[in-house]
């Protein structure tokens, strides 16, 4: 490339101004920040890589769900570099590898930049280019046919979580279907149900000031959740003790004490810790008496769960368990029992998650410095004035309701239950059309052969996506959406320790013919309006622009869109935590008793064990339990095809303990077959002492069946091909760690 | 099952103790772009970097940020991260060593270069390459004890990290420093005793890579895991060093 | 139209039997929780926010508190607004605000007692001690 030469010692006015603004916002002081030392040094011809910085546009990242503040350097309409926004209270200027590689998501040669209509068989990868007009007519025709035959409830809407998801959901609601499937039961539904029943919500954590941090599987150093990953490092530097319970030594575990627990026995450890705290009278009597219920029942219940018993279950020595309990009690209340995020592990996960806030409550480690706390968002944006949704809507087809899953979030649906209802014919009525919004179901739900069979039952599948994901590849039509760098999105207001309003705005023009989700739904809605009469015509519902939507959100805030677009974020005055209201009793927990419930009333009245009862683990001799997790440079199954990120880790491996490898005569780096009752993959062996002998680990997102993903195709193996379709019994959260596999030499 | 992270610390040495006058410990790194430069005194600066490996999680933000900033060709690396895993289950350690050109005060790459002005140390201490003058003889690539240089197929010249000179001139921190989430990197003027980097060096035990080479690096580490594959260790002890560079041998 | 006394008796019975979550009005009126939700948010919450700046989330009260409150039909004891909750669910009230409020307009033809049952079910099933507490978002 031809170097664009900056002027000696004085960069272009634009970028200098851009920098000054940035600096002033950060309060960096008045000193000339670009002090030229080059003039004083030896003359240097500009290196070949150098480029002028151009315009700096603030926005919000979308390479994962953290929504970090970014500064985009754009030269002549081309995005050259993404930097973090140092004024952002959540991210403090950092970005991750994924955030940096947003450029390659934008300029990805595999990106879909115009509508594609399938011409071959499903999944064959034969497409023809279509105009948007044709694409809308084609999609509306199919939707219309399904409504004609099955009613609007014959359509299923699946979406991935994002700021724009609301439009997709609304579209389905105005269409009149109750059948939605959101991401919760692929991720954190069981954690939410467990915490909700126990203390009425999932608390945040003051990791900076904690003295003792206990994490079960949570991997903040690789699976980022800002600002927790940075806070955790800072907490450790402040002297916190970190204990990570995980059958695999994650990077997070490497920063503290690693307890390689026998998988699925985590509840034995938490119950035994509670046993020791009560037996040795180490619990916080005042807190327990003040804001909890059911202590006496708990005391009687955990009497059976001795550390010696837990040692046999977990493989963690009884003396370690006793030591942990004593250390935690000594550090209390500055203890964080970390809730974790993805909890799609085991079939008893909601019950296990319940033990975490219970342990927290025994330590009195809530609503005080260095502990867990509730922090409701202080920034209250206005809401958009939507037209009224239809209220005469049939019940869900899959029975995901008060009766079958009384404690679940019914509008989010449950993937395992939903897929079974279709495949077993147990649904209340047929669902024949599937609208997908960036939801890569084939890659994200256990047992992809079953998902494939579910797709075969569909008369029509429409995927709105950016890339030819595995699932989009199986669709009948792909409608290309704009990337986060090309569009204005609803405002972003995080809840948690940091409060601000962030904007995601276009920094470059859309590639090809990609359109925003709102534009796609407007086009599709207009085509549908021509075909039939809806309660509220789509032309009346979606008759607004993204700018209108954002302005409505800003109505009650003392900042306007132009300022926000210039600054990238607005930080309200008065940051900081207000603690103590729950401890003092002036605020009540959202539980039936208003307190933290050791004995859960919600569980009791719905027929679940009101106190968590340990179920012994059943293992399969000679086979290993498969677990999954993340590396820091990939988000779920979404960016393994990104050229820069794929270069960091071209293919995934199966982690095998050295002793197991020796028994199986498997060499590090050789390809092996991994076989489960439902599938088989070929994958490279990574022999490492960072995992237990009875467990193997495969990271997620490889083994694509989409030949459209040219960087990724043919590399690695897919964990979800192997996984059996188990689910948590209470929340229907899929249970990804319930499959035993066999490692076989090729 | 606890794993003390400082089991092996060969070749460690106290570095530059007492250089800084500041006594107060500095918590964390400077987060403001330009701050390090803004504190430059009228004295000539000497730029350096301090990497606190205790804060590093091996996330490769630096690796990709560098590629984006410097348009580094694929399969070539100005900035990379080594991951060192070692031990026997369950006593395992995992450490990271983010790597880049060490901007040596006694750089063998400059000494061996046959061309005048093709590579040299600037007054601010940064070792640079002039791709127009470089004849592409690759001697410097071989001479570097840190494997920091490579031949750039786009220019035909040697290439390596230059602390993002282009960003520095505009008052910005090097790309790898700016992108580091966990603030594991501090960049600044080693000649200024009040700079964040000087104060951190003065108040912590720091080390450099291969001090025995006599190169006098200006990239310092806190908590550096200096074990390499050539070190003497019991043959049964497991050690794996991986980088995205696909070269396990660490020089 | 049924007398309000009968309805009240029905409500009390429902409260006693703890069956509101299911179908309290199955015998008489089949509640539409979704309509209750829309009306609650678009009319009740919107007005409270306008008048006092505070929201009235279902999760702000227990199921028993909601039942007591709604059964007593005491909207406001201060006298600044109409003392009856039923008044605000009546067709007459909806008619009076139909030009400013989409929900009032859309549900204009829904009988007052039906809407009362709808809102009742939404509030109680979203109460803070219910299985699925509801916020006002």
PDB file of C-alpha atoms in Angstrom, chain A residues 6 11 15 19 22 26 31 33-35 37-38 40-45 48-51 53 73 80-81 83 86 92-97 100 221 224 226 230 233-234 237 249 251 254-258 260 317 632-633 643-644 647-648 668 686-692, chain B residues 1-3 31-33 37-38 40 42 47 52-61 64-65 67-71 74 78 85 87 89-90 92 94 96 117 120 122-124 128 130-132 155 162 165-172 175 178-179 181-183 238 240 244:
ATOM      1  CA  UNK A   6       2.019  12.780   7.767  1.00  0.00           C
ATOM      2  CA  UNK A  11       0.059  15.760  12.249  1.00  0.00           C
ATOM      3  CA  UNK A  15      -6.520  14.222  14.080  1.00  0.00           C
ATOM      4  CA  UNK A  19      -7.001  14.005  20.147  1.00  0.00           C
ATOM      5  CA  UNK A  22     -10.357  13.188  23.779  1.00  0.00           C
ATOM      6  CA  UNK A  26     -10.165  12.586  30.172  1.00  0.00           C
ATOM      7  CA  UNK A  31       0.380  20.125  28.396  1.00  0.00           C
ATOM      8  CA  UNK A  33       0.127  16.132  24.240  1.00  0.00           C
ATOM      9  CA  UNK A  34       1.764  15.694  20.875  1.00  0.00           C
ATOM     10  CA  UNK A  35       5.042  17.278  21.911  1.00  0.00           C
ATOM     11  CA  UNK A  37      10.340  14.860  19.747  1.00  0.00           C
ATOM     12  CA  UNK A  38      10.839  13.832  16.199  1.00  0.00           C
ATOM     13  CA  UNK A  40      14.791  16.954  17.877  1.00  0.00           C
ATOM     14  CA  UNK A  41      15.780  13.509  16.859  1.00  0.00           C
ATOM     15  CA  UNK A  42      17.523  12.210  13.869  1.00  0.00           C
ATOM     16  CA  UNK A  43      15.687  12.606  10.617  1.00  0.00           C
ATOM     17  CA  UNK A  44      13.600   9.584   9.826  1.00  0.00           C
ATOM     18  CA  UNK A  45      11.809   8.728   6.668  1.00  0.00           C
ATOM     19  CA  UNK A  48       5.974   2.150   5.166  1.00  0.00           C
ATOM     20  CA  UNK A  49       3.142   1.186   7.487  1.00  0.00           C
ATOM     21  CA  UNK A  50       2.338   4.680   8.576  1.00  0.00           C
ATOM     22  CA  UNK A  51      -1.070   6.203   7.810  1.00  0.00           C
ATOM     23  CA  UNK A  53      -5.263   9.119  11.478  1.00  0.00           C
ATOM     24  CA  UNK A  73     -10.113   6.105  13.053  1.00  0.00           C
ATOM     25  CA  UNK A  80      -8.125   1.991   9.634  1.00  0.00           C
ATOM     26  CA  UNK A  81      -7.973   1.382  13.354  1.00  0.00           C
ATOM     27  CA  UNK A  83      -8.993   2.176  19.760  1.00  0.00           C
ATOM     28  CA  UNK A  86     -10.373   5.931  27.681  1.00  0.00           C
ATOM     29  CA  UNK A  92     -11.253   2.566  30.631  1.00  0.00           C
ATOM     30  CA  UNK A  93      -9.783   2.548  27.147  1.00  0.00           C
ATOM     31  CA  UNK A  94      -9.204  -1.144  26.749  1.00  0.00           C
ATOM     32  CA  UNK A  95     -10.339  -3.296  23.885  1.00  0.00           C
ATOM     33  CA  UNK A  96      -9.742  -6.976  23.350  1.00  0.00           C
ATOM     34  CA  UNK A  97      -8.430  -8.892  20.375  1.00  0.00           C
ATOM     35  CA  UNK A 100      -9.464  -4.845  17.429  1.00  0.00           C
ATOM     36  CA  UNK A 221      -9.845 -13.667  32.138  1.00  0.00           C
ATOM     37  CA  UNK A 224     -14.790 -11.139  29.438  1.00  0.00           C
ATOM     38  CA  UNK A 226     -16.476  -5.748  31.874  1.00  0.00           C
ATOM     39  CA  UNK A 230     -10.136  -5.663  35.061  1.00  0.00           C
ATOM     40  CA  UNK A 233      -6.914  -8.254  38.338  1.00  0.00           C
ATOM     41  CA  UNK A 234      -6.930  -5.084  40.409  1.00  0.00           C
ATOM     42  CA  UNK A 237      -3.135  -6.846  43.114  1.00  0.00           C
ATOM     43  CA  UNK A 249      -7.312 -24.790  34.521  1.00  0.00           C
ATOM     44  CA  UNK A 251      -6.442 -18.519  32.626  1.00  0.00           C
ATOM     45  CA  UNK A 254      -4.029 -19.735  36.795  1.00  0.00           C
ATOM     46  CA  UNK A 255      -4.248 -16.389  38.571  1.00  0.00           C
ATOM     47  CA  UNK A 256      -5.352 -17.974  41.830  1.00  0.00           C
ATOM     48  CA  UNK A 257      -5.736 -21.313  43.540  1.00  0.00           C
ATOM     49  CA  UNK A 258      -7.033 -23.939  41.137  1.00  0.00           C
ATOM     50  CA  UNK A 260      -9.760 -29.192  39.794  1.00  0.00           C
ATOM     51  CA  UNK A 317      -9.436 -32.857  50.257  1.00  0.00           C
ATOM     52  CA  UNK A 632     -10.296 -14.816  24.938  1.00  0.00           C
ATOM     53  CA  UNK A 633     -10.207 -14.185  21.196  1.00  0.00           C
ATOM     54  CA  UNK A 643      -9.043 -13.612   9.484  1.00  0.00           C
ATOM     55  CA  UNK A 644      -7.113 -11.870  12.247  1.00  0.00           C
ATOM     56  CA  UNK A 647      -4.744 -16.537  12.769  1.00  0.00           C
ATOM     57  CA  UNK A 648      -4.367 -16.551  16.557  1.00  0.00           C
ATOM     58  CA  UNK A 668       0.154 -34.227  21.464  1.00  0.00           C
ATOM     59  CA  UNK A 686      -3.800 -31.059  22.977  1.00  0.00           C
ATOM     60  CA  UNK A 687      -2.176 -33.006  25.767  1.00  0.00           C
ATOM     61  CA  UNK A 688      -2.033 -30.815  28.850  1.00  0.00           C
ATOM     62  CA  UNK A 689      -1.941 -31.146  32.641  1.00  0.00           C
ATOM     63  CA  UNK A 690      -4.432 -28.274  32.766  1.00  0.00           C
ATOM     64  CA  UNK A 691      -7.347 -30.727  32.806  1.00  0.00           C
ATOM     65  CA  UNK A 692      -8.534 -33.694  34.861  1.00  0.00           C
TER      66      UNK A 692
ATOM     67  CA  UNK B   1      -3.041 -27.732  44.862  1.00  0.00           C
ATOM     68  CA  UNK B   2      -2.003 -24.174  45.414  1.00  0.00           C
ATOM     69  CA  UNK B   3       0.490 -22.995  42.931  1.00  0.00           C
ATOM     70  CA  UNK B  31      -4.597   5.241  31.355  1.00  0.00           C
ATOM     71  CA  UNK B  32      -4.561   8.521  29.575  1.00  0.00           C
ATOM     72  CA  UNK B  33      -3.103   8.677  26.137  1.00  0.00           C
ATOM     73  CA  UNK B  37       4.502  12.185  26.908  1.00  0.00           C
ATOM     74  CA  UNK B  38       3.003  15.175  28.566  1.00  0.00           C
ATOM     75  CA  UNK B  40       8.378  14.665  29.446  1.00  0.00           C
ATOM     76  CA  UNK B  42      12.998  19.397  28.685  1.00  0.00           C
ATOM     77  CA  UNK B  47      11.280   5.645  25.859  1.00  0.00           C
ATOM     78  CA  UNK B  52       3.390  -6.362  34.460  1.00  0.00           C
ATOM     79  CA  UNK B  53       2.865 -10.021  33.622  1.00  0.00           C
ATOM     80  CA  UNK B  54       0.795 -10.480  36.768  1.00  0.00           C
ATOM     81  CA  UNK B  55      -1.900  -8.399  35.088  1.00  0.00           C
ATOM     82  CA  UNK B  56      -1.529 -10.121  31.709  1.00  0.00           C
ATOM     83  CA  UNK B  57      -4.128 -12.721  30.776  1.00  0.00           C
ATOM     84  CA  UNK B  58      -2.754 -13.571  27.340  1.00  0.00           C
ATOM     85  CA  UNK B  59      -5.809 -12.214  25.546  1.00  0.00           C
ATOM     86  CA  UNK B  60      -3.921 -11.055  22.436  1.00  0.00           C
ATOM     87  CA  UNK B  61      -5.495  -7.597  22.383  1.00  0.00           C
ATOM     88  CA  UNK B  64      -4.200  -7.776  17.057  1.00  0.00           C
ATOM     89  CA  UNK B  65      -4.049  -4.083  17.944  1.00  0.00           C
ATOM     90  CA  UNK B  67      -1.467  -5.775  13.424  1.00  0.00           C
ATOM     91  CA  UNK B  68      -4.251  -3.252  12.853  1.00  0.00           C
ATOM     92  CA  UNK B  69      -2.159  -0.200  13.699  1.00  0.00           C
ATOM     93  CA  UNK B  70       0.966  -1.134  11.791  1.00  0.00           C
ATOM     94  CA  UNK B  71      -0.637  -3.067   8.951  1.00  0.00           C
ATOM     95  CA  UNK B  74      -0.380 -11.883   7.923  1.00  0.00           C
ATOM     96  CA  UNK B  78       5.681  -7.224  15.634  1.00  0.00           C
ATOM     97  CA  UNK B  85       2.377 -23.875  30.859  1.00  0.00           C
ATOM     98  CA  UNK B  87       4.095 -28.747  35.805  1.00  0.00           C
ATOM     99  CA  UNK B  89      -1.508 -32.161  37.261  1.00  0.00           C
ATOM    100  CA  UNK B  90      -2.709 -30.587  39.500  1.00  0.00           C
ATOM    101  CA  UNK B  92       0.412 -26.505  37.063  1.00  0.00           C
ATOM    102  CA  UNK B  94       0.431 -20.800  33.422  1.00  0.00           C
ATOM    103  CA  UNK B  96       2.307 -15.141  29.809  1.00  0.00           C
ATOM    104  CA  UNK B 117      21.181   4.763   8.252  1.00  0.00           C
ATOM    105  CA  UNK B 120      19.730   3.054  14.119  1.00  0.00           C
ATOM    106  CA  UNK B 122      16.957   7.522  17.667  1.00  0.00           C
ATOM    107  CA  UNK B 123      17.712  10.118  20.288  1.00  0.00           C
ATOM    108  CA  UNK B 124      14.643   8.985  22.178  1.00  0.00           C
ATOM    109  CA  UNK B 128      14.119   2.099  13.953  1.00  0.00           C
ATOM    110  CA  UNK B 130      14.384   2.857   7.311  1.00  0.00           C
ATOM    111  CA  UNK B 131      12.801   0.544   4.755  1.00  0.00           C
ATOM    112  CA  UNK B 132      14.030   2.721   1.888  1.00  0.00           C
ATOM    113  CA  UNK B 155       8.524  -3.632   1.630  1.00  0.00           C
ATOM    114  CA  UNK B 162       8.957   0.846  16.775  1.00  0.00           C
ATOM    115  CA  UNK B 165       6.228   6.173  16.465  1.00  0.00           C
ATOM    116  CA  UNK B 166       3.369   7.409  14.370  1.00  0.00           C
ATOM    117  CA  UNK B 167       1.024   7.339  17.359  1.00  0.00           C
ATOM    118  CA  UNK B 168       3.646   8.872  19.639  1.00  0.00           C
ATOM    119  CA  UNK B 169       3.984  11.881  17.384  1.00  0.00           C
ATOM    120  CA  UNK B 170       0.290  12.429  17.844  1.00  0.00           C
ATOM    121  CA  UNK B 171       0.401  12.117  21.579  1.00  0.00           C
ATOM    122  CA  UNK B 172      -1.029   8.641  21.713  1.00  0.00           C
ATOM    123  CA  UNK B 175      -1.320   0.556  20.200  1.00  0.00           C
ATOM    124  CA  UNK B 178      -3.699   1.585  24.646  1.00  0.00           C
ATOM    125  CA  UNK B 179      -5.630  -1.580  23.950  1.00  0.00           C
ATOM    126  CA  UNK B 181      -7.688  -4.019  29.080  1.00  0.00           C
ATOM    127  CA  UNK B 182      -5.993  -4.966  32.262  1.00  0.00           C
ATOM    128  CA  UNK B 183      -3.399  -2.194  32.094  1.00  0.00           C
ATOM    129  CA  UNK B 238       6.376 -30.708  31.420  1.00  0.00           C
ATOM    130  CA  UNK B 240       5.066 -26.027  26.806  1.00  0.00           C
ATOM    131  CA  UNK B 244       0.753 -17.487  17.717  1.00  0.00           C
TER     132      UNK B 244
END
